[in-house]
mmCIF file of C-alpha atoms in Angstrom:
data_model
loop_
_atom_site.group_PDB
_atom_site.id
_atom_site.type_symbol
_atom_site.label_atom_id
_atom_site.label_comp_id
_atom_site.label_asym_id
_atom_site.label_seq_id
_atom_site.Cartn_x
_atom_site.Cartn_y
_atom_site.Cartn_z
ATOM 1 C CA MET A 1 31.989 -56.440 -48.413
ATOM 2 C CA LEU A 2 33.564 -56.512 -45.260
ATOM 3 C CA ILE A 3 36.825 -54.338 -46.408
ATOM 4 C CA PHE A 4 34.423 -51.987 -47.789
ATOM 5 C CA LEU A 5 32.468 -51.596 -44.405
ATOM 6 C CA LEU A 6 35.805 -51.107 -42.816
ATOM 7 C CA VAL A 7 37.099 -48.934 -45.017
ATOM 8 C CA ALA A 8 33.495 -46.791 -44.629
ATOM 9 C CA LEU A 9 33.568 -47.093 -40.947
ATOM 10 C CA LEU A 10 37.073 -45.812 -40.700
ATOM 11 C CA GLY A 11 36.610 -42.817 -42.717
ATOM 12 C CA GLY A 12 33.268 -41.756 -41.252
ATOM 13 C CA ALA A 13 35.519 -41.915 -37.938
ATOM 14 C CA ALA A 14 37.950 -40.051 -39.173
ATOM 15 C CA TYR A 15 35.807 -37.303 -40.647
ATOM 16 C CA GLY A 16 33.776 -36.766 -37.192
ATOM 17 C CA LEU A 17 37.355 -36.351 -35.179
ATOM 18 C CA SER A 18 38.507 -33.777 -37.981
ATOM 19 C CA ARG A 19 35.240 -31.955 -37.796
ATOM 20 C CA SER A 20 35.721 -27.911 -37.199
ATOM 21 C CA VAL A 21 32.901 -27.978 -34.300
ATOM 22 C CA PHE A 22 34.823 -30.014 -32.004
ATOM 23 C CA ARG A 23 38.359 -28.429 -32.554
ATOM 24 C CA ILE A 24 39.241 -26.219 -29.213
ATOM 25 C CA THR A 25 39.956 -22.574 -30.736
ATOM 26 C CA LYS A 26 39.953 -21.005 -27.549
ATOM 27 C CA ILE A 27 41.621 -20.929 -23.938
ATOM 28 C CA ASP A 28 40.740 -19.010 -21.071
ATOM 29 C CA VAL A 29 42.468 -18.800 -17.791
ATOM 30 C CA SER A 30 41.829 -18.038 -14.113
ATOM 31 C CA GLY A 31 43.391 -17.564 -10.752
ATOM 32 C CA SER A 32 47.103 -16.529 -12.468
ATOM 33 C CA LEU A 33 48.340 -13.295 -10.827
ATOM 34 C CA GLN A 34 51.870 -13.645 -11.223
ATOM 35 C CA VAL A 35 52.404 -15.242 -14.714
ATOM 36 C CA PRO A 36 50.575 -13.795 -17.486
ATOM 37 C CA GLU A 37 47.605 -15.790 -19.119
ATOM 38 C CA GLU A 38 49.044 -15.509 -22.487
ATOM 39 C CA ARG A 39 51.861 -17.404 -21.471
ATOM 40 C CA ILE A 40 49.856 -20.286 -20.087
ATOM 41 C CA VAL A 41 47.853 -19.976 -22.851
ATOM 42 C CA GLU A 42 50.910 -20.959 -25.578
ATOM 43 C CA VAL A 43 51.813 -23.375 -23.732
ATOM 44 C CA VAL A 44 48.263 -25.242 -23.921
ATOM 45 C CA ARG A 45 48.623 -24.524 -27.762
ATOM 46 C CA GLN A 46 51.499 -25.941 -28.118
ATOM 47 C CA GLY A 47 50.575 -29.095 -26.097
ATOM 48 C CA ILE A 48 47.391 -29.635 -28.266
ATOM 49 C CA THR A 49 49.461 -29.143 -31.665
ATOM 50 C CA GLY A 50 49.677 -32.243 -33.485
ATOM 51 C CA THR A 51 48.001 -35.788 -33.854
ATOM 52 C CA TYR A 52 47.755 -38.944 -32.470
ATOM 53 C CA LEU A 53 48.361 -41.620 -35.018
ATOM 54 C CA GLY A 54 48.840 -39.180 -37.625
ATOM 55 C CA PHE A 55 45.633 -37.978 -38.288
ATOM 56 C CA ILE A 56 43.792 -37.841 -34.524
ATOM 57 C CA PRO A 57 43.850 -34.007 -33.716
ATOM 58 C CA LYS A 58 45.223 -33.404 -30.432
ATOM 59 C CA ALA A 59 43.039 -30.519 -30.369
ATOM 60 C CA HIS A 60 39.925 -32.035 -30.255
ATOM 61 C CA SER A 61 37.788 -31.085 -27.677
ATOM 62 C CA LEU A 62 36.809 -34.846 -26.493
ATOM 63 C CA LEU A 63 40.419 -36.250 -27.282
ATOM 64 C CA TYR A 64 42.891 -33.344 -25.737
ATOM 65 C CA PRO A 65 45.387 -34.368 -23.512
ATOM 66 C CA ARG A 66 44.242 -32.808 -20.745
ATOM 67 C CA ALA A 67 46.638 -35.160 -17.886
ATOM 68 C CA ALA A 68 49.960 -34.279 -20.308
ATOM 69 C CA LEU A 69 48.990 -30.606 -20.255
ATOM 70 C CA LYS A 70 48.347 -30.054 -16.454
ATOM 71 C CA LYS A 71 51.991 -31.839 -15.883
ATOM 72 C CA GLU A 72 53.801 -29.752 -18.402
ATOM 73 C CA LEU A 73 51.726 -26.576 -16.684
ATOM 74 C CA ILE A 74 53.220 -27.166 -13.562
ATOM 75 C CA LYS A 75 56.687 -28.045 -14.791
ATOM 76 C CA ALA A 76 56.611 -24.580 -16.993
ATOM 77 C CA PHE A 77 55.702 -22.430 -14.091
ATOM 78 C CA PRO A 78 57.055 -23.653 -10.406
ATOM 79 C CA THR A 79 54.350 -21.013 -8.923
ATOM 80 C CA PHE A 80 51.434 -23.273 -9.594
ATOM 81 C CA SER A 81 50.605 -25.655 -7.113
ATOM 82 C CA LYS A 82 47.384 -27.235 -8.850
ATOM 83 C CA VAL A 83 45.874 -26.912 -12.522
ATOM 84 C CA SER A 84 42.845 -27.976 -13.434
ATOM 85 C CA ILE A 85 41.749 -27.965 -17.184
ATOM 86 C CA SER A 86 38.379 -28.570 -18.407
ATOM 87 C CA ARG A 87 36.002 -28.122 -21.312
ATOM 88 C CA SER A 88 33.642 -24.911 -21.189
ATOM 89 C CA SER A 89 32.305 -25.725 -24.258
ATOM 90 C CA LEU A 90 33.170 -28.259 -27.227
ATOM 91 C CA ALA A 91 35.769 -25.428 -28.736
ATOM 92 C CA ALA A 92 37.066 -24.004 -25.254
ATOM 93 C CA LEU A 93 39.136 -25.007 -22.540
ATOM 94 C CA HIS A 94 39.338 -23.047 -19.657
ATOM 95 C CA VAL A 95 42.230 -23.364 -17.540
ATOM 96 C CA ALA A 96 42.503 -22.748 -13.384
ATOM 97 C CA VAL A 97 45.275 -22.468 -11.557
ATOM 98 C CA ARG A 98 46.393 -21.885 -8.269
ATOM 99 C CA GLU A 99 49.297 -20.223 -7.024
ATOM 100 C CA ARG A 100 51.785 -21.057 -4.506
ATOM 101 C CA GLN A 101 51.564 -18.309 -1.236
ATOM 102 C CA PRO A 102 55.530 -17.722 -0.030
ATOM 103 C CA GLN A 103 56.176 -18.317 3.834
ATOM 104 C CA ALA A 104 59.455 -17.592 3.915
ATOM 105 C CA LEU A 105 62.582 -17.312 1.878
ATOM 106 C CA TRP A 106 65.205 -20.051 0.903
ATOM 107 C CA CYS A 107 68.595 -18.385 0.222
ATOM 108 C CA ALA A 108 71.106 -20.933 -1.559
ATOM 109 C CA GLY A 109 74.532 -19.122 -1.364
ATOM 110 C CA MET A 110 75.939 -18.120 -4.767
ATOM 111 C CA PHE A 111 72.317 -18.682 -6.418
ATOM 112 C CA GLY A 112 70.695 -16.483 -4.139
ATOM 113 C CA CYS A 113 67.242 -16.126 -2.169
ATOM 114 C CA PHE A 114 64.153 -17.909 -3.250
ATOM 115 C CA LEU A 115 60.369 -17.612 -2.261
ATOM 116 C CA VAL A 116 59.354 -20.849 -0.485
ATOM 117 C CA ASP A 117 55.761 -22.275 0.463
ATOM 118 C CA GLU A 118 54.459 -23.786 3.079
ATOM 119 C CA THR A 119 55.081 -27.535 1.563
ATOM 120 C CA GLY A 120 58.897 -26.526 2.067
ATOM 121 C CA PHE A 121 58.861 -26.084 -2.240
ATOM 122 C CA VAL A 122 60.840 -23.515 -3.592
ATOM 123 C CA PHE A 123 59.053 -22.058 -6.397
ATOM 124 C CA ALA A 124 59.985 -18.648 -7.538
ATOM 125 C CA PRO A 125 63.812 -16.168 -7.081
ATOM 126 C CA ALA A 126 62.666 -13.957 -4.381
ATOM 127 C CA GLU A 127 62.718 -10.129 -5.713
ATOM 128 C CA THR A 128 64.476 -7.194 -4.236
ATOM 129 C CA GLY A 129 62.778 -5.950 -0.834
ATOM 130 C CA THR A 130 61.389 -9.148 0.177
ATOM 131 C CA GLU A 131 63.558 -9.600 2.709
ATOM 132 C CA LYS A 132 61.278 -7.648 4.709
ATOM 133 C CA LEU A 133 58.661 -9.907 4.229
ATOM 134 C CA TYR A 134 59.826 -12.934 5.432
ATOM 135 C CA TYR A 135 61.806 -14.918 7.875
ATOM 136 C CA ARG A 136 64.948 -15.456 6.073
ATOM 137 C CA LEU A 137 66.160 -19.488 5.792
ATOM 138 C CA GLU A 138 70.032 -20.139 4.377
ATOM 139 C CA LYS A 139 71.798 -23.128 3.671
ATOM 140 C CA GLU A 140 74.793 -23.461 1.173
ATOM 141 C CA ALA A 141 74.223 -25.370 -2.173
ATOM 142 C CA THR A 142 75.661 -26.745 -5.239
ATOM 143 C CA SER A 143 73.064 -25.956 -7.276
ATOM 144 C CA SER A 144 69.928 -23.899 -7.271
ATOM 145 C CA PRO A 145 66.660 -25.152 -5.308
ATOM 146 C CA LEU A 146 64.410 -23.703 -7.996
ATOM 147 C CA GLY A 147 61.454 -25.940 -8.600
ATOM 148 C CA THR A 148 62.870 -28.181 -5.512
ATOM 149 C CA GLU A 149 61.481 -29.579 -2.231
ATOM 150 C CA VAL A 150 64.226 -28.084 0.470
ATOM 151 C CA LEU A 151 62.495 -28.636 3.508
ATOM 152 C CA HIS A 152 59.708 -31.251 4.295
ATOM 153 C CA SER A 153 56.407 -28.916 5.235
ATOM 154 C CA GLY A 154 56.305 -29.904 9.093
ATOM 155 C CA SER A 155 60.006 -28.999 9.285
ATOM 156 C CA LEU A 156 59.361 -25.387 7.946
ATOM 157 C CA ALA A 157 56.357 -25.063 9.776
ATOM 158 C CA ALA A 158 58.710 -25.771 12.921
ATOM 159 C CA SER A 159 61.221 -23.337 11.858
ATOM 160 C CA VAL A 160 59.311 -20.491 11.116
ATOM 161 C CA ALA A 161 57.019 -20.991 14.512
ATOM 162 C CA PHE A 162 60.210 -21.022 16.496
ATOM 163 C CA LEU A 163 61.638 -17.635 14.633
ATOM 164 C CA LYS A 164 58.022 -16.029 15.367
ATOM 165 C CA GLU A 165 58.277 -17.478 19.549
ATOM 166 C CA LEU A 166 62.124 -15.514 19.706
ATOM 167 C CA GLN A 167 60.519 -12.435 18.654
ATOM 168 C CA THR A 168 57.766 -12.912 22.235
ATOM 169 C CA LEU A 169 60.891 -12.736 23.964
ATOM 170 C CA GLY A 170 61.726 -9.338 22.184
ATOM 171 C CA PHE A 171 64.439 -10.901 19.555
ATOM 172 C CA ASN A 172 64.588 -10.074 16.274
ATOM 173 C CA PRO A 173 65.721 -13.147 14.445
ATOM 174 C CA GLU A 174 67.275 -11.960 11.474
ATOM 175 C CA ARG A 175 67.898 -15.531 9.333
ATOM 176 C CA MET A 176 68.107 -19.241 9.925
ATOM 177 C CA LEU A 177 71.175 -21.081 9.327
ATOM 178 C CA PHE A 178 70.946 -24.603 8.404
ATOM 179 C CA GLN A 179 74.636 -26.483 9.146
ATOM 180 C CA ARG A 180 75.595 -29.789 8.811
ATOM 181 C CA GLU A 181 74.565 -32.432 11.338
ATOM 182 C CA LYS A 182 71.588 -30.749 11.757
ATOM 183 C CA ASP A 183 73.330 -27.999 13.709
ATOM 184 C CA ILE A 184 71.132 -24.616 13.127
ATOM 185 C CA GLU A 185 72.766 -21.233 13.774
ATOM 186 C CA VAL A 186 69.555 -18.150 14.348
ATOM 187 C CA LEU A 187 71.465 -14.471 14.054
ATOM 188 C CA LEU A 188 70.171 -12.090 15.971
ATOM 189 C CA SER A 189 70.378 -8.471 16.353
ATOM 190 C CA ASP A 190 73.499 -7.172 17.500
ATOM 191 C CA ASN A 191 75.369 -10.220 16.001
ATOM 192 C CA VAL A 192 73.792 -12.623 19.099
ATOM 193 C CA ARG A 193 73.876 -16.013 17.526
ATOM 194 C CA LEU A 194 71.617 -18.948 18.932
ATOM 195 C CA LEU A 195 72.799 -22.537 18.379
ATOM 196 C CA LEU A 196 70.579 -25.283 18.412
ATOM 197 C CA LYS A 197 69.757 -28.628 17.108
ATOM 198 C CA GLU A 198 67.182 -28.744 14.051
ATOM 199 C CA GLY A 199 63.630 -29.848 15.396
ATOM 200 C CA ASP A 200 64.332 -29.591 18.801
ATOM 201 C CA TYR A 201 62.550 -26.252 19.097
ATOM 202 C CA ALA A 202 59.962 -26.637 21.627
ATOM 203 C CA ARG A 203 63.100 -27.616 24.207
ATOM 204 C CA ALA A 204 65.366 -24.461 23.138
ATOM 205 C CA PHE A 205 62.630 -22.471 23.416
ATOM 206 C CA SER A 206 61.569 -23.732 27.114
ATOM 207 C CA ASN A 207 65.398 -23.242 28.026
ATOM 208 C CA LEU A 208 65.965 -20.357 26.700
ATOM 209 C CA ARG A 209 63.215 -18.154 28.338
ATOM 210 C CA THR A 210 64.409 -20.330 31.546
ATOM 211 C CA LEU A 211 67.986 -18.639 31.077
ATOM 212 C CA LEU A 212 66.501 -15.421 30.353
ATOM 213 C CA SER A 213 63.754 -15.029 33.386
ATOM 214 C CA GLN A 214 67.043 -15.525 35.207
ATOM 215 C CA GLY A 215 68.650 -11.962 35.397
ATOM 216 C CA ASP A 216 71.238 -12.007 36.874
ATOM 217 C CA VAL A 217 73.180 -14.731 34.826
ATOM 218 C CA LEU A 218 73.420 -13.101 30.887
ATOM 219 C CA PRO A 219 75.408 -10.169 30.673
ATOM 220 C CA GLY A 220 73.512 -7.165 29.359
ATOM 221 C CA THR A 221 69.833 -7.009 28.975
ATOM 222 C CA LYS A 222 67.109 -9.580 28.561
ATOM 223 C CA ALA A 223 66.289 -8.695 24.706
ATOM 224 C CA VAL A 224 69.993 -7.691 24.098
ATOM 225 C CA PRO A 225 71.773 -9.820 25.612
ATOM 226 C CA ASN A 226 75.899 -8.721 25.614
ATOM 227 C CA VAL A 227 77.209 -12.627 24.372
ATOM 228 C CA GLU A 228 78.396 -13.560 21.159
ATOM 229 C CA TYR A 229 76.331 -16.740 21.524
ATOM 230 C CA ILE A 230 73.996 -19.085 23.570
ATOM 231 C CA ASP A 231 74.283 -23.032 23.223
ATOM 232 C CA LEU A 232 71.177 -24.576 23.618
ATOM 233 C CA ARG A 233 72.302 -28.002 21.461
ATOM 234 C CA PHE A 234 72.999 -29.998 24.620
ATOM 235 C CA GLY A 235 69.937 -30.387 25.912
ATOM 236 C CA ASN A 236 69.360 -28.732 29.405
ATOM 237 C CA LYS A 237 72.577 -27.953 29.504
ATOM 238 C CA ILE A 238 73.191 -24.057 28.030
ATOM 239 C CA TYR A 239 76.168 -22.529 27.420
ATOM 240 C CA PHE A 240 77.197 -18.909 26.568
ATOM 241 C CA LYS A 241 80.373 -17.147 25.593
ATOM 242 C CA PRO A 242 80.370 -13.176 26.823
ATOM 243 C CA LYS A 243 81.516 -10.417 24.275
#
């Protein structure tokens, strides 16, 4: 009798879990501008294909693998910074995504240039023409940086802020190159180079502004000094090399 009752309970549970009314048949997507919705839907459909324990459908609206789906979507589409999944009905899922916003270009030698967001995460290859829209940050690499964090958010924000400050002095920063031992080289127009230490932006800017205020020190003009480089790496000691 007990065995019969157990079989009946398991059979009832299996029937309830397999009812089509609880089966996910529709997937809606919102928030995606860069990734086609059909690609997102395909990843979700693949994630709910199959069963648990051989008989519980993954497409069951109460048992679908939400955490695994979110993880897979972010892995498949690095341009997403956040994914949320919810039921819009017993048979439908709603996938809402938030896309990363580019803050700068990150160029990695032979691997090309990529878009990097405010957190320092490289999320997409840069299309032709984007070099005119964002500041260009460079560093040699032995592998593609796509899908990795290349700078801490604070470091990226400070780097971009420094480049913006240079523009207030009349300079046109064309690229910032991250080198060894925390050395940084900023290439300005007319091939003028600024040498400084990563993170030492406030002091470097203050010293540069003081130097430029002394009109008879640097050859050339304030906006276009006739020098090969200005070295700001040694505290309040400033070195430069005339062309």
